[in-house]
XYZ file of C-alpha atoms in Angstrom:
492
model
C -8.447 69.173 19.013
C -9.678 66.138 20.921
C -12.587 65.828 18.521
C -10.202 65.776 15.528
C -8.097 63.009 17.116
C -11.258 61.104 17.956
C -12.550 61.371 14.399
C -9.153 60.381 12.960
C -8.894 57.397 15.329
C -12.397 56.306 14.415
C -11.499 56.589 10.718
C -8.342 54.485 11.158
C -10.279 51.918 13.178
C -12.891 51.566 10.435
C -10.192 51.523 7.758
C -8.494 48.542 9.424
C -11.826 46.769 9.807
C -12.620 47.423 6.158
C -9.234 46.074 5.115
C -9.717 42.927 7.171
C -13.247 42.492 5.811
C -12.047 43.010 2.235
C -9.200 40.514 2.764
C -11.571 37.901 4.178
C -14.056 38.364 1.327
C -11.235 38.229 -1.225
C -9.816 34.994 0.223
C -13.234 33.328 0.368
C -14.099 34.459 -3.172
C -10.752 33.271 -4.524
C -11.215 29.945 -2.739
C -14.697 29.549 -4.240
C -13.548 30.399 -7.766
C -10.551 28.085 -7.545
C -12.383 25.133 -6.037
C -15.963 25.334 -7.337
C -17.383 22.104 -8.717
C -17.557 21.581 -12.479
C -20.958 20.935 -14.056
C -22.347 17.373 -13.700
C -19.771 16.650 -10.991
C -20.516 13.815 -8.510
C -22.237 14.893 -5.284
C -20.559 14.866 -1.900
C -20.617 16.328 1.601
C -20.779 20.091 2.003
C -17.349 21.716 1.854
C -15.931 24.390 4.152
C -13.931 27.376 2.880
C -10.181 26.778 2.583
C -10.145 23.344 4.294
C -12.813 21.659 2.137
C -13.906 18.343 3.691
C -10.950 17.803 6.011
C -13.288 18.145 9.001
C -15.576 15.428 7.551
C -12.875 12.766 7.372
C -11.182 10.923 10.234
C -7.782 10.212 8.687
C -7.143 7.381 11.144
C -10.106 5.474 9.645
C -10.368 7.022 6.201
C -11.577 3.886 4.414
C -14.474 3.433 6.857
C -15.590 7.054 6.547
C -15.499 6.915 2.748
C -17.464 3.663 2.710
C -20.095 5.203 5.005
C -20.528 8.091 2.551
C -21.702 5.591 -0.101
C -25.087 5.226 1.609
C -25.576 8.993 1.458
C -24.038 9.996 -1.868
C -23.834 6.819 -3.981
C -20.979 4.763 -5.439
C -19.382 7.786 -7.127
C -19.003 10.852 -4.916
C -16.690 13.822 -4.492
C -14.611 15.355 -1.711
C -12.403 18.404 -1.478
C -9.337 18.062 0.736
C -7.685 21.441 1.106
C -7.617 22.889 -2.406
C -7.882 19.546 -4.207
C -11.069 18.030 -5.613
C -11.176 14.252 -5.714
C -13.692 11.604 -6.728
C -14.054 8.401 -4.703
C -15.053 5.217 -6.559
C -16.916 2.462 -4.712
C -18.242 -1.015 -5.462
C -16.912 -3.712 -7.781
C -18.837 -2.695 -10.893
C -17.788 0.965 -10.669
C -14.117 0.111 -10.084
C -14.115 -2.390 -12.948
C -15.635 0.187 -15.296
C -13.117 2.841 -14.253
C -9.857 0.924 -13.820
C -10.314 -1.745 -16.503
C -12.784 -0.538 -19.143
C -11.593 3.084 -18.963
C -8.143 2.276 -17.630
C -6.313 4.189 -20.370
C -7.790 7.410 -18.982
C -6.636 6.616 -15.445
C -3.039 5.456 -15.890
C -1.401 8.515 -14.358
C -0.655 9.343 -10.742
C -1.580 12.790 -9.406
C 0.813 15.345 -7.980
C 1.249 14.532 -4.268
C 3.539 17.073 -2.575
C 5.328 14.835 -0.063
C 5.827 12.045 -2.597
C 7.011 14.519 -5.220
C 9.532 15.947 -2.755
C 11.293 12.579 -2.504
C 10.516 10.803 -5.790
C 10.485 13.710 -8.277
C 8.270 11.631 -10.567
C 10.706 8.726 -10.733
C 10.479 5.020 -9.946
C 7.760 2.415 -10.434
C 4.847 3.608 -8.323
C 4.542 7.385 -8.738
C 6.083 7.946 -12.164
C 3.951 8.624 -15.237
C 4.066 8.368 -19.008
C 7.127 6.980 -20.738
C 9.137 6.776 -17.498
C 6.523 4.583 -15.824
C 6.108 2.318 -18.847
C 9.856 1.799 -19.261
C 10.489 1.164 -15.563
C 7.554 -1.207 -15.116
C 8.363 -3.215 -18.249
C 11.998 -3.554 -17.202
C 11.102 -4.518 -13.619
C 8.704 -7.255 -14.728
C 11.127 -8.833 -17.189
C 14.143 -8.603 -14.868
C 12.431 -9.908 -11.748
C 10.871 -12.711 -13.767
C 14.376 -13.668 -14.906
C 15.413 -13.966 -11.247
C 12.409 -16.129 -10.362
C 9.709 -13.547 -9.572
C 6.576 -15.663 -9.045
C 8.343 -18.807 -10.292
C 9.166 -22.128 -8.681
C 12.880 -21.275 -8.738
C 12.274 -18.703 -5.975
C 10.670 -21.227 -3.618
C 13.972 -22.450 -2.081
C 14.908 -18.858 -1.198
C 11.597 -18.335 0.611
C 11.845 -21.678 2.399
C 15.452 -21.022 3.456
C 14.406 -17.691 4.968
C 11.565 -19.414 6.818
C 14.021 -22.022 8.125
C 16.329 -19.244 9.337
C 13.433 -17.530 11.124
C 12.284 -20.678 12.880
C 15.708 -22.005 13.896
C 17.060 -18.654 15.083
C 13.955 -17.197 16.676
C 10.613 -18.999 16.836
C 11.891 -22.302 18.210
C 13.849 -20.347 20.835
C 10.650 -18.644 21.991
C 9.345 -22.040 23.143
C 5.742 -20.918 23.040
C 6.360 -17.705 24.993
C 4.740 -14.441 23.822
C 6.604 -12.369 21.240
C 5.902 -9.378 19.006
C 5.921 -10.606 15.376
C 6.038 -7.155 13.757
C 9.738 -6.602 13.109
C 10.732 -10.248 12.747
C 8.134 -10.883 10.020
C 9.055 -7.666 8.208
C 12.686 -8.762 8.220
C 11.866 -12.238 6.943
C 9.735 -11.081 4.027
C 12.002 -8.168 3.123
C 15.028 -10.421 2.870
C 13.421 -12.074 -0.158
C 13.324 -8.662 -1.853
C 16.932 -8.084 -0.766
C 17.911 -11.300 -2.529
C 16.240 -10.170 -5.765
C 17.435 -6.561 -5.646
C 20.812 -6.672 -3.872
C 21.764 -10.291 -4.544
C 22.104 -11.157 -0.853
C 20.198 -11.257 2.425
C 20.899 -9.348 5.646
C 21.168 -10.434 9.232
C 18.109 -9.162 11.079
C 20.313 -7.167 13.471
C 22.198 -5.379 10.680
C 21.955 -1.641 11.400
C 21.553 -0.683 7.737
C 18.828 -3.309 7.292
C 16.929 -1.991 10.318
C 16.959 1.521 8.813
C 15.624 0.185 5.538
C 12.707 -1.452 7.365
C 11.669 1.877 8.902
C 11.164 3.751 5.643
C 7.822 5.490 5.180
C 6.615 8.771 3.746
C 2.870 9.357 4.068
C 1.266 12.497 5.507
C -2.239 13.591 4.528
C -1.981 17.012 6.138
C 1.284 17.757 4.373
C -0.276 16.845 1.045
C -3.269 19.104 1.700
C -1.266 22.206 2.643
C 2.230 21.706 1.183
C 3.440 25.319 1.246
C 2.659 25.649 4.947
C 3.683 22.173 6.067
C 7.101 22.316 4.383
C 8.000 24.935 6.993
C 6.558 23.226 10.066
C 8.029 20.438 12.199
C 6.125 17.176 12.547
C 5.914 13.529 11.466
C 6.228 14.417 7.784
C 9.678 15.882 8.485
C 10.633 12.660 10.279
C 9.464 10.729 7.230
C 11.695 12.844 4.997
C 14.641 12.242 7.342
C 14.024 8.484 7.235
C 13.790 8.650 3.471
C 17.144 10.451 3.277
C 18.772 7.765 5.429
C 17.277 5.007 3.303
C 18.330 6.827 0.157
C 21.929 6.845 1.424
C 21.734 3.117 2.165
C 20.503 2.274 -1.338
C 23.140 4.478 -2.966
C 25.847 2.710 -0.972
C 24.594 -0.641 -2.291
C 24.622 0.744 -5.844
C 28.174 2.041 -5.331
C 29.342 -1.411 -4.197
C 27.625 -2.989 -7.197
C 29.378 -0.585 -9.565
C 32.753 -1.489 -8.084
C 32.171 -5.229 -8.587
C 30.011 -5.054 -11.694
C 30.562 -7.609 -14.448
C 28.191 -7.204 -17.441
C 28.600 -10.899 -18.250
C 27.522 -11.986 -14.754
C 24.397 -10.119 -13.697
C 23.631 -11.158 -10.137
C 20.493 -9.180 -9.296
C 18.150 -6.328 -10.193
C 20.752 -3.608 -9.590
C 23.301 -5.312 -11.852
C 20.723 -5.576 -14.633
C 19.704 -1.946 -14.162
C 23.313 -0.753 -14.354
C 23.645 -2.711 -17.581
C 20.483 -1.032 -18.906
C 21.884 2.409 -18.033
C 25.018 1.652 -20.023
C 23.125 0.208 -23.003
C 20.697 3.143 -23.251
C 23.248 5.888 -22.649
C 22.734 8.657 -25.188
C 19.395 7.362 -26.467
C 16.457 9.750 -26.756
C 13.619 9.293 -24.259
C 15.877 7.310 -21.945
C 14.456 7.018 -18.407
C 17.255 4.884 -16.970
C 19.641 6.599 -14.560
C 20.780 6.220 -10.965
C 18.028 8.493 -9.609
C 15.364 6.244 -11.125
C 17.205 3.165 -9.869
C 17.104 4.431 -6.272
C 13.351 5.035 -6.451
C 12.709 1.699 -8.170
C 14.517 -0.138 -5.374
C 12.441 1.679 -2.764
C 9.218 0.979 -4.656
C 10.066 -2.719 -4.917
C 10.393 -2.923 -1.140
C 7.055 -1.197 -0.591
C 5.147 -3.252 -3.175
C 6.972 -6.536 -2.612
C 7.190 -6.792 1.162
C 4.841 -4.406 2.975
C 1.596 -6.087 1.903
C 2.901 -9.600 2.575
C 4.311 -8.933 6.037
C 1.156 -7.068 7.079
C -1.090 -9.877 5.803
C 0.911 -12.487 7.730
C 0.529 -10.480 10.941
C -3.232 -10.420 10.357
C -3.093 -14.169 9.671
C -1.589 -14.922 13.088
C -4.338 -12.902 14.772
C -7.151 -14.572 12.835
C -5.780 -18.048 13.532
C -5.584 -17.211 17.241
C -9.124 -15.810 17.183
C -10.569 -18.783 15.281
C -8.717 -21.864 16.616
C -11.227 -24.218 14.969
C -10.326 -22.790 11.546
C -6.619 -23.058 12.367
C -7.052 -26.711 13.355
C -8.869 -27.477 10.102
C -6.081 -25.845 8.065
C -3.459 -27.855 9.931
C -5.374 -31.098 9.398
C -5.499 -30.482 5.641
C -1.777 -29.675 5.523
C -0.946 -32.794 7.564
C -2.990 -34.916 5.178
C -1.532 -33.487 1.954
C 2.045 -32.526 2.897
C 2.726 -34.092 6.263
C 5.751 -33.133 8.349
C 8.485 -34.785 6.282
C 8.767 -32.225 3.474
C 8.392 -28.501 2.852
C 5.364 -26.913 1.154
C 5.465 -25.989 -2.529
C 3.261 -23.907 -4.800
C 2.348 -27.204 -6.478
C 0.500 -28.151 -3.276
C -1.909 -25.273 -3.641
C -4.395 -27.141 -5.831
C -4.597 -29.894 -3.199
C -5.120 -27.495 -0.278
C -8.441 -25.805 -1.131
C -9.437 -25.024 2.457
C -6.020 -23.576 3.298
C -6.178 -21.491 0.127
C -9.695 -20.297 1.001
C -8.615 -19.277 4.514
C -5.651 -17.357 3.123
C -7.896 -15.521 0.661
C -10.393 -14.682 3.416
C -7.555 -13.325 5.571
C -6.630 -11.019 2.689
C -10.249 -9.983 2.117
C -11.134 -9.391 5.752
C -7.717 -7.994 6.684
C -8.181 -5.448 3.888
C -4.464 -4.638 3.852
C -4.718 -2.078 1.019
C -8.008 -0.324 1.903
C -7.610 2.410 -0.707
C -5.804 1.898 -3.972
C -3.145 4.499 -4.671
C -4.726 7.549 -6.325
C -4.998 8.114 -10.066
C -5.705 11.277 -12.037
C -7.870 11.627 -15.127
C -5.914 12.527 -18.270
C -9.115 13.449 -20.132
C -12.812 14.075 -19.407
C -14.599 10.797 -18.609
C -18.176 9.673 -17.945
C -18.632 7.489 -14.882
C -21.741 6.576 -12.934
C -23.766 9.135 -14.872
C -21.408 11.978 -13.955
C -18.795 13.935 -15.885
C -15.339 13.886 -14.323
C -13.052 16.456 -15.956
C -9.410 16.044 -16.861
C -7.022 16.543 -13.953
C -9.302 15.289 -11.150
C -7.770 13.022 -8.501
C -9.430 9.571 -8.305
C -9.506 7.391 -5.161
C -10.495 3.728 -5.779
C -11.983 2.458 -2.502
C -10.974 -1.222 -2.384
C -12.697 -1.604 0.992
C -16.052 -1.063 -0.692
C -15.275 -3.950 -3.074
C -13.962 -6.459 -0.532
C -17.050 -5.806 1.624
C -19.517 -5.277 -1.235
C -22.896 -6.743 -0.212
C -23.673 -7.415 -3.878
C -20.587 -9.626 -4.266
C -20.167 -11.512 -0.974
C -22.555 -13.802 0.895
C -21.336 -12.687 4.338
C -19.278 -9.529 3.708
C -18.985 -8.529 7.371
C -18.173 -12.002 8.726
C -14.888 -13.913 8.530
C -15.981 -16.839 6.372
C -13.523 -18.912 4.264
C -16.531 -20.738 2.799
C -17.054 -17.803 0.442
C -14.119 -19.174 -1.572
C -15.367 -22.782 -1.675
C -18.086 -24.462 -3.731
C -20.439 -27.182 -2.490
C -17.826 -29.841 -3.255
C -15.234 -28.043 -1.132
C -13.151 -26.944 -4.111
C -11.566 -23.511 -4.231
C -13.491 -20.898 -6.236
C -12.029 -17.672 -7.622
C -14.108 -14.575 -6.944
C -14.078 -11.702 -9.440
C -14.477 -9.140 -6.652
C -11.352 -10.374 -4.872
C -9.003 -7.529 -5.829
C -6.866 -6.829 -2.732
C -4.027 -5.646 -5.007
C -6.319 -3.368 -7.043
C -6.922 -4.028 -10.745
C -6.089 -2.654 -14.167
C -2.761 -1.435 -15.530
C -1.723 0.129 -12.221
C -2.397 -2.962 -10.101
C 0.273 -3.737 -7.498
C 3.571 -4.680 -9.145
C 4.367 -7.202 -6.415
C 1.112 -9.166 -6.666
C 2.600 -12.382 -8.097
C 5.446 -12.379 -5.581
C 3.076 -11.600 -2.714
C 0.869 -14.556 -3.643
C 3.852 -16.910 -3.553
C 5.168 -15.377 -0.337
C 1.825 -15.664 1.394
C 1.062 -19.227 0.399
C 4.475 -20.685 1.241
C 4.959 -18.714 4.455
C 1.403 -19.249 5.736
C 1.423 -22.962 4.917
C 4.858 -23.370 6.526
C 3.745 -21.572 9.694
C 0.612 -23.727 9.943
C 2.660 -26.872 9.294
C 5.034 -26.231 12.204
C 3.241 -23.980 14.711
C -0.058 -23.336 16.460
C -0.756 -19.676 17.190
C -2.587 -18.486 20.299
C -2.846 -15.365 22.429
C -0.991 -15.113 25.755
C -2.928 -16.368 28.769
C -5.806 -14.063 29.651
C -5.440 -11.953 26.487
C -8.064 -11.758 23.733
C -7.209 -10.852 20.128
C -7.667 -7.133 19.451
C -8.523 -6.645 15.787
C -7.908 -2.896 15.738
C -5.714 -1.387 13.045
C -3.321 1.397 12.177
C -4.172 3.268 8.973
C -1.062 4.058 6.922
C 0.561 2.769 3.740
C -1.247 -0.438 4.628
C -4.036 -1.263 7.065
C -1.860 -2.977 9.655
C -2.874 -4.574 12.951
C -1.755 -2.664 16.000
C 1.321 -4.221 17.539
C 0.572 -7.267 19.657
C 2.207 -10.269 21.274
C 1.349 -13.830 20.330
C 2.487 -17.364 21.156
C 3.771 -19.812 18.520
C 3.796 -23.346 19.915
C 5.706 -26.014 18.007
C 3.554 -28.844 16.678
């Protein structure tokens, strides 16, 4: 009897082992079949079952890791993150070929789980096809009407700068302060003026919530089915998004109550008018859900890059006081202290303009352009990239391209000046990406940056607190932002 039990137990034990072995082989085989590389696909680091190349990439310094891979695999290489194959594009010539010359094949955004959960394919940034074209065309024309990138917006920017200085910076009296939130508030209020028709006090609770919006999580996007059920930062991001969503809807509700089609005060008013005009039309992409996402996208594209660049600017001016002094001398000579800066001054401030461009290049605020997806098979860099492959344009590789810049790894404003000291445009200067999907807020960001930076240099000298050296480390997120710091702004 004991021998029968022993044999039966041994059989069960081997049966369980066989089942586990079969399951493991099945999972690995299914993973291989699902994720195997197509023919003529770009090379890349060796992938691991299930997780792909997640172990190869430090997601706190993604842009640096991807740029390092160029030396090993070339300007066009592949990665697999989770179950998703992607191709990373590097260097100015490759990005120009892909995003400009073959831009029609790379107009669409890929499916990104966390983004899809909140945007549902709506808005300006992550929509595709007819929805994207309609929303982008409308946003450009409407914002242009309200002064987007025009001289008529200058007084609004200058008034916000005056509010910042009189209510905060002058009160600091040269003492250390953290510029993070105050600069975000200042820049974002310009977007509030365009979108909501009014500014907010920096202490306004609803405004503070709006400033905290963010929704980026690489792990969630790699394993969406699992991560939707787990706690973590991605769930916090969704909670913040829901709060921001409520705030925007409340603004829309107030606009509806006071809406006058003959007196359109801002972007929301114009959008509500568009909803009414297009009601019942076929292919109409204008509704309140799209409006909410468009408002959010305008804040991300119109304020995040500018506020982050200005925070880098303060650090670089503190680190290179001789450059700061030269900028201030040029501003004193051209503008003086008796009037405010204007975009018309730009042509007469070549060194200031060069420094601002070098801050954008070296600060590398958008290290990776938002992903695209191929809508057909394309040839790039001698490789075949099939339809449906996610594309990552590595802007870092362009802004630090040794074939395009004299001193790519050194902060050097002279790269934007000729021998006569005049400002020179550089083709490889694409901090806002390039092609049809380039950053919507580029023209506004350029105006923001020039007027704010010139105004700061006109009225203040930036330095680190006593005994503190500038730390140029960063936080990798929606933008490449400097880690929070304190700085001194001394009135001139």
